[in-house]
Structures are given as C-alpha cells and as structure tokens.
Amino acid sequence: MTDESKIVFIGRKPAMSYVMAIITSLSASNAKEIILKARGQAITTAVDAAEITRNRFLKDLTISKIAIGTEEMPPREGENSSRMVSTMEIILAKP
Amino acid sequence: MTDESKIVFIGRKPAMSYVMAIITSLSASNAKEIILKARGQAITTAVDAAEITRNRFLKDLTISKIAIGTEEMPPREGENSSRMVSTMEIILAKP
C-alpha cells in the first residue's frame, strides 16, 4: 500500500470517532482514498461514518466501491466451531 | 415494479428468516433479481442474509449492486428533532 490510500478499521466506538479519523487521514496525507473496513455489527457503524462524512463534512467525496464478504473467525473460548462473520469494505475517494 | 425484481425488507428477525424469504421469492416467481432493503442496525443483517444465501444456498447469485444512503425519520415520541438513519440496498441477481 502506498500513501495513496489509507485504511480506517471500524470497531465499537461511536460513528463520529471514525468520521474524525477519516477527515484527519485525508487532510494529513496525500491519500486519494480512504478504505473503511468493518466486520459484524460494526458494518452499520461503517455505513453511518461514510454517510455522515459525505453529508456533513466532505461533500465532494464519492463512494467508489462497496464490497461485502465473509470471513472465518476462530472459535470463542469454550466453543468448538469457528464462526463465519460478514465483512464490508467502503472506499471513499477524493474527486 | 414488474415481476422481474422483488423487494425483501430486512428488519429485526434473524438473518436466516430473510435467507428463506430470498430463496422463496426467487423460486416462486419469475424474478431475476432480489432487492434487499435495510435501515440502521438491520444493515448488518442484510449483509449476513446476502452472504449466507450466496455461500450456502444459491451459489450462482451475484451481487449486482450495493448502495448506501441516508433517510430522515420522524422524531420518536417525546423527542423534537427528526433523526437521520443510514440505509442500504443490496441487489442479488440470477445469472
């Protein structure tokens, strides 16, 4: 990966934390695009963060790609079988 | 809307309920595509339902489109301001 794209991993914080991370990443670097990566329940947060960023702050950002997938996660402690978790990737691009 | 596409609204049920709805819609009609629509937390369920359907049941389905957006919802009882809610649409197409 070059400086052209930055990844923001979406977790359990409020969407606004990731909005700030997106804005900071874009302004502090030469990045032309931001890749949001989320798993499971954080998928909703990723969509919220992308929408808030585009509607309220950086209105010229475009959504260049949205992809969904599935990942196998190791079993939780005390469980035997691995779990399948949905994943999502949203790419926001500068004009 | 014609018989060509069917909409499945994703809500609070387990993902598997919607997987069954997708499979039933596709087999009981001439529909060439299924449009999954979800808001808020149900977005994760929509991704889960799409992934489970494609990985376990109908392996030839393709994701022809994923779109995200924002909708204004009327205020809840006792609140004054309307809320913004993220939305998502996933289109699954037969080959």
Tab-separated table of C-alpha atoms in Angstrom:
chain	number	residue	atom	x	y	z
A	1	MET	CA	0.000	0.000	0.000
A	2	THR	CA	1.211	3.455	-0.863
A	3	ASP	CA	0.362	6.776	0.592
A	4	GLU	CA	-2.428	6.939	-1.971
A	5	SER	CA	-4.906	5.017	0.152
A	6	LYS	CA	-5.433	4.803	3.891
A	7	ILE	CA	-7.342	2.174	5.803
A	8	VAL	CA	-9.646	3.011	8.700
A	9	PHE	CA	-10.747	-0.027	10.708
A	10	ILE	CA	-14.240	0.387	12.116
A	11	GLY	CA	-14.884	-1.043	15.582
A	12	ARG	CA	-17.163	-0.408	18.537
A	13	LYS	CA	-16.703	3.325	19.011
A	14	PRO	CA	-19.433	5.807	18.041
A	15	ALA	CA	-19.593	6.611	14.320
A	16	MET	CA	-18.397	10.161	14.938
A	17	SER	CA	-14.974	8.896	16.123
A	18	TYR	CA	-14.452	7.297	12.726
A	19	VAL	CA	-15.725	10.378	10.907
A	20	MET	CA	-12.938	12.307	12.637
A	21	ALA	CA	-10.415	9.593	11.725
A	22	ILE	CA	-11.469	9.788	8.071
A	23	ILE	CA	-11.223	13.582	7.946
A	24	THR	CA	-7.841	13.571	9.710
A	25	SER	CA	-6.416	10.868	7.439
A	26	LEU	CA	-7.460	12.759	4.346
A	27	SER	CA	-6.157	16.130	5.476
A	28	ALA	CA	-2.867	14.916	6.987
A	29	SER	CA	-1.658	12.959	3.983
A	30	ASN	CA	-1.663	12.746	0.225
A	31	ALA	CA	-4.205	9.951	0.387
A	32	LYS	CA	-6.621	9.986	-2.534
A	33	GLU	CA	-8.919	7.459	-0.974
A	34	ILE	CA	-9.936	6.015	2.367
A	35	ILE	CA	-10.848	2.373	2.798
A	36	LEU	CA	-13.281	1.640	5.633
A	37	LYS	CA	-13.146	-1.952	6.838
A	38	ALA	CA	-15.718	-3.434	9.188
A	39	ARG	CA	-16.896	-6.793	10.475
A	40	GLY	CA	-20.166	-7.922	12.052
A	41	GLN	CA	-22.162	-5.274	13.909
A	42	ALA	CA	-19.569	-2.630	13.040
A	43	ILE	CA	-20.849	-2.745	9.451
A	44	THR	CA	-23.699	-0.419	10.412
A	45	THR	CA	-21.196	1.960	12.019
A	46	ALA	CA	-19.120	1.955	8.826
A	47	VAL	CA	-22.153	2.966	6.763
A	48	ASP	CA	-23.042	5.658	9.323
A	49	ALA	CA	-19.485	7.037	9.287
A	50	ALA	CA	-19.364	7.123	5.483
A	51	GLU	CA	-22.749	8.833	5.244
A	52	ILE	CA	-22.049	11.412	7.971
A	53	THR	CA	-18.676	12.271	6.420
A	54	ARG	CA	-20.202	12.756	2.982
A	55	ASN	CA	-23.344	14.568	4.026
A	56	ARG	CA	-21.976	16.886	6.683
A	57	PHE	CA	-18.265	17.398	6.167
A	58	LEU	CA	-16.652	16.417	2.876
A	59	LYS	CA	-19.444	16.760	0.352
A	60	ASP	CA	-17.226	16.128	-2.651
A	61	LEU	CA	-16.159	12.642	-1.522
A	62	THR	CA	-17.572	9.876	-3.662
A	63	ILE	CA	-18.200	6.243	-2.841
A	64	SER	CA	-16.006	4.466	-5.354
A	65	LYS	CA	-16.650	0.934	-4.161
A	66	ILE	CA	-18.690	-1.062	-1.674
A	67	ALA	CA	-17.908	-4.738	-1.238
A	68	ILE	CA	-19.234	-7.353	1.158
A	69	GLY	CA	-17.745	-10.699	2.087
A	70	THR	CA	-17.447	-13.403	4.689
A	71	GLU	CA	-14.537	-14.251	6.974
A	72	GLU	CA	-13.973	-17.262	9.164
A	73	MET	CA	-13.176	-16.323	12.753
A	74	PRO	CA	-11.510	-18.671	15.248
A	75	PRO	CA	-13.882	-20.202	17.816
A	76	ARG	CA	-14.542	-18.239	21.008
A	77	GLU	CA	-13.155	-19.621	24.251
A	78	GLY	CA	-15.223	-22.631	25.292
A	79	GLU	CA	-16.642	-23.154	21.819
A	80	ASN	CA	-15.531	-25.690	19.268
A	81	SER	CA	-16.505	-24.484	15.865
A	82	SER	CA	-15.285	-21.416	14.049
A	83	ARG	CA	-17.764	-18.688	13.223
A	84	MET	CA	-18.500	-17.000	9.923
A	85	VAL	CA	-18.633	-13.223	10.100
A	86	SER	CA	-19.790	-10.794	7.426
A	87	THR	CA	-17.359	-8.113	6.348
A	88	MET	CA	-17.724	-4.867	4.469
A	89	GLU	CA	-15.367	-2.510	2.717
A	90	ILE	CA	-16.353	1.005	1.647
A	91	ILE	CA	-13.934	3.080	-0.421
A	92	LEU	CA	-14.350	6.854	-0.265
A	93	ALA	CA	-12.467	8.771	-2.957
A	94	LYS	CA	-11.479	12.375	-3.377
A	95	PRO	CA	-12.669	13.998	-6.589
B	1	MET	CA	-42.062	-2.635	-10.498
B	2	THR	CA	-42.564	-5.694	-12.588
B	3	ASP	CA	-42.307	-9.329	-11.719
B	4	GLU	CA	-38.634	-9.066	-12.688
B	5	SER	CA	-37.499	-7.806	-9.310
B	6	LYS	CA	-38.724	-8.499	-5.801
B	7	ILE	CA	-38.025	-6.480	-2.678
B	8	VAL	CA	-37.240	-8.076	0.667
B	9	PHE	CA	-37.325	-5.638	3.574
B	10	ILE	CA	-34.826	-6.561	6.269
B	11	GLY	CA	-35.907	-5.995	9.870
B	12	ARG	CA	-35.174	-7.408	13.303
B	13	LYS	CA	-35.596	-11.128	12.664
B	14	PRO	CA	-32.585	-13.459	12.486
B	15	ALA	CA	-30.727	-13.389	9.168
B	16	MET	CA	-31.869	-16.921	8.354
B	17	SER	CA	-35.512	-15.768	8.122
B	18	TYR	CA	-34.529	-13.412	5.327
B	19	VAL	CA	-32.402	-16.057	3.631
B	20	MET	CA	-35.564	-18.183	3.423
B	21	ALA	CA	-37.548	-15.190	2.126
B	22	ILE	CA	-34.959	-14.604	-0.606
B	23	ILE	CA	-34.911	-18.232	-1.687
B	24	THR	CA	-38.718	-18.441	-1.669
B	25	SER	CA	-39.101	-15.225	-3.662
B	26	LEU	CA	-36.687	-16.417	-6.307
B	27	SER	CA	-38.172	-19.868	-6.675
B	28	ALA	CA	-41.851	-18.865	-6.559
B	29	SER	CA	-41.691	-16.227	-9.261
B	30	ASN	CA	-40.002	-15.160	-12.462
B	31	ALA	CA	-37.957	-12.618	-10.545
B	32	LYS	CA	-34.481	-12.124	-11.973
B	33	GLU	CA	-33.283	-10.151	-9.016
B	34	ILE	CA	-33.956	-9.574	-5.342
B	35	ILE	CA	-33.540	-6.178	-3.742
B	36	LEU	CA	-32.698	-6.250	-0.025
B	37	LYS	CA	-33.549	-3.032	1.763
B	38	ALA	CA	-32.409	-2.259	5.292
B	39	ARG	CA	-32.119	0.655	7.698
B	40	GLY	CA	-29.973	1.209	10.785
B	41	GLN	CA	-28.893	-1.901	12.692
B	42	ALA	CA	-30.675	-4.118	10.168
B	43	ILE	CA	-27.915	-3.258	7.667
B	44	THR	CA	-25.679	-5.903	9.255
B	45	THR	CA	-28.498	-8.454	8.976
B	46	ALA	CA	-28.910	-7.598	5.279
B	47	VAL	CA	-25.213	-8.277	4.643
B	48	ASP	CA	-25.428	-11.523	6.640
B	49	ALA	CA	-28.519	-12.653	4.689
B	50	ALA	CA	-26.900	-11.862	1.332
B	51	GLU	CA	-23.680	-13.661	2.262
B	52	ILE	CA	-25.390	-16.756	3.704
B	53	THR	CA	-27.655	-17.048	0.654
B	54	ARG	CA	-24.729	-16.814	-1.736
B	55	ASN	CA	-22.294	-19.004	0.165
B	56	ARG	CA	-24.584	-21.777	1.325
B	57	PHE	CA	-27.626	-21.949	-0.902
B	58	LEU	CA	-27.640	-20.167	-4.251
B	59	LYS	CA	-24.013	-20.083	-5.245
B	60	ASP	CA	-24.669	-18.676	-8.703
B	61	LEU	CA	-26.321	-15.471	-7.411
B	62	THR	CA	-24.228	-12.369	-7.999
B	63	ILE	CA	-24.243	-9.059	-6.181
B	64	SER	CA	-25.154	-6.644	-8.934
B	65	LYS	CA	-25.317	-3.511	-6.805
B	66	ILE	CA	-24.720	-2.246	-3.283
B	67	ALA	CA	-25.825	1.264	-2.406
B	68	ILE	CA	-25.870	3.186	0.846
B	69	GLY	CA	-27.791	6.310	1.737
B	70	THR	CA	-29.393	8.371	4.461
B	71	GLU	CA	-33.064	8.827	5.313
B	72	GLU	CA	-34.737	11.285	7.609
B	73	MET	CA	-37.004	9.582	10.133
B	74	PRO	CA	-39.752	11.375	12.052
B	75	PRO	CA	-38.904	12.150	15.696
B	76	ARG	CA	-39.638	9.484	18.297
B	77	GLU	CA	-42.421	10.149	20.763
B	78	GLY	CA	-41.247	12.738	23.288
B	79	GLU	CA	-38.430	13.987	21.066
B	80	ASN	CA	-38.389	17.092	18.955
B	81	SER	CA	-35.904	16.620	16.193
B	82	SER	CA	-36.000	14.140	13.387
B	83	ARG	CA	-33.261	11.541	13.156
B	84	MET	CA	-31.025	10.630	10.249
B	85	VAL	CA	-30.780	6.913	9.611
B	86	SER	CA	-28.388	5.087	7.280
B	87	THR	CA	-29.919	2.849	4.640
B	88	MET	CA	-28.582	0.115	2.446
B	89	GLU	CA	-29.741	-1.665	-0.659
B	90	ILE	CA	-28.194	-4.888	-1.941
B	91	ILE	CA	-29.298	-6.298	-5.292
B	92	LEU	CA	-28.800	-10.021	-5.835
B	93	ALA	CA	-29.157	-11.162	-9.438
B	94	LYS	CA	-29.652	-14.543	-11.062
B	95	PRO	CA	-27.063	-15.440	-13.675
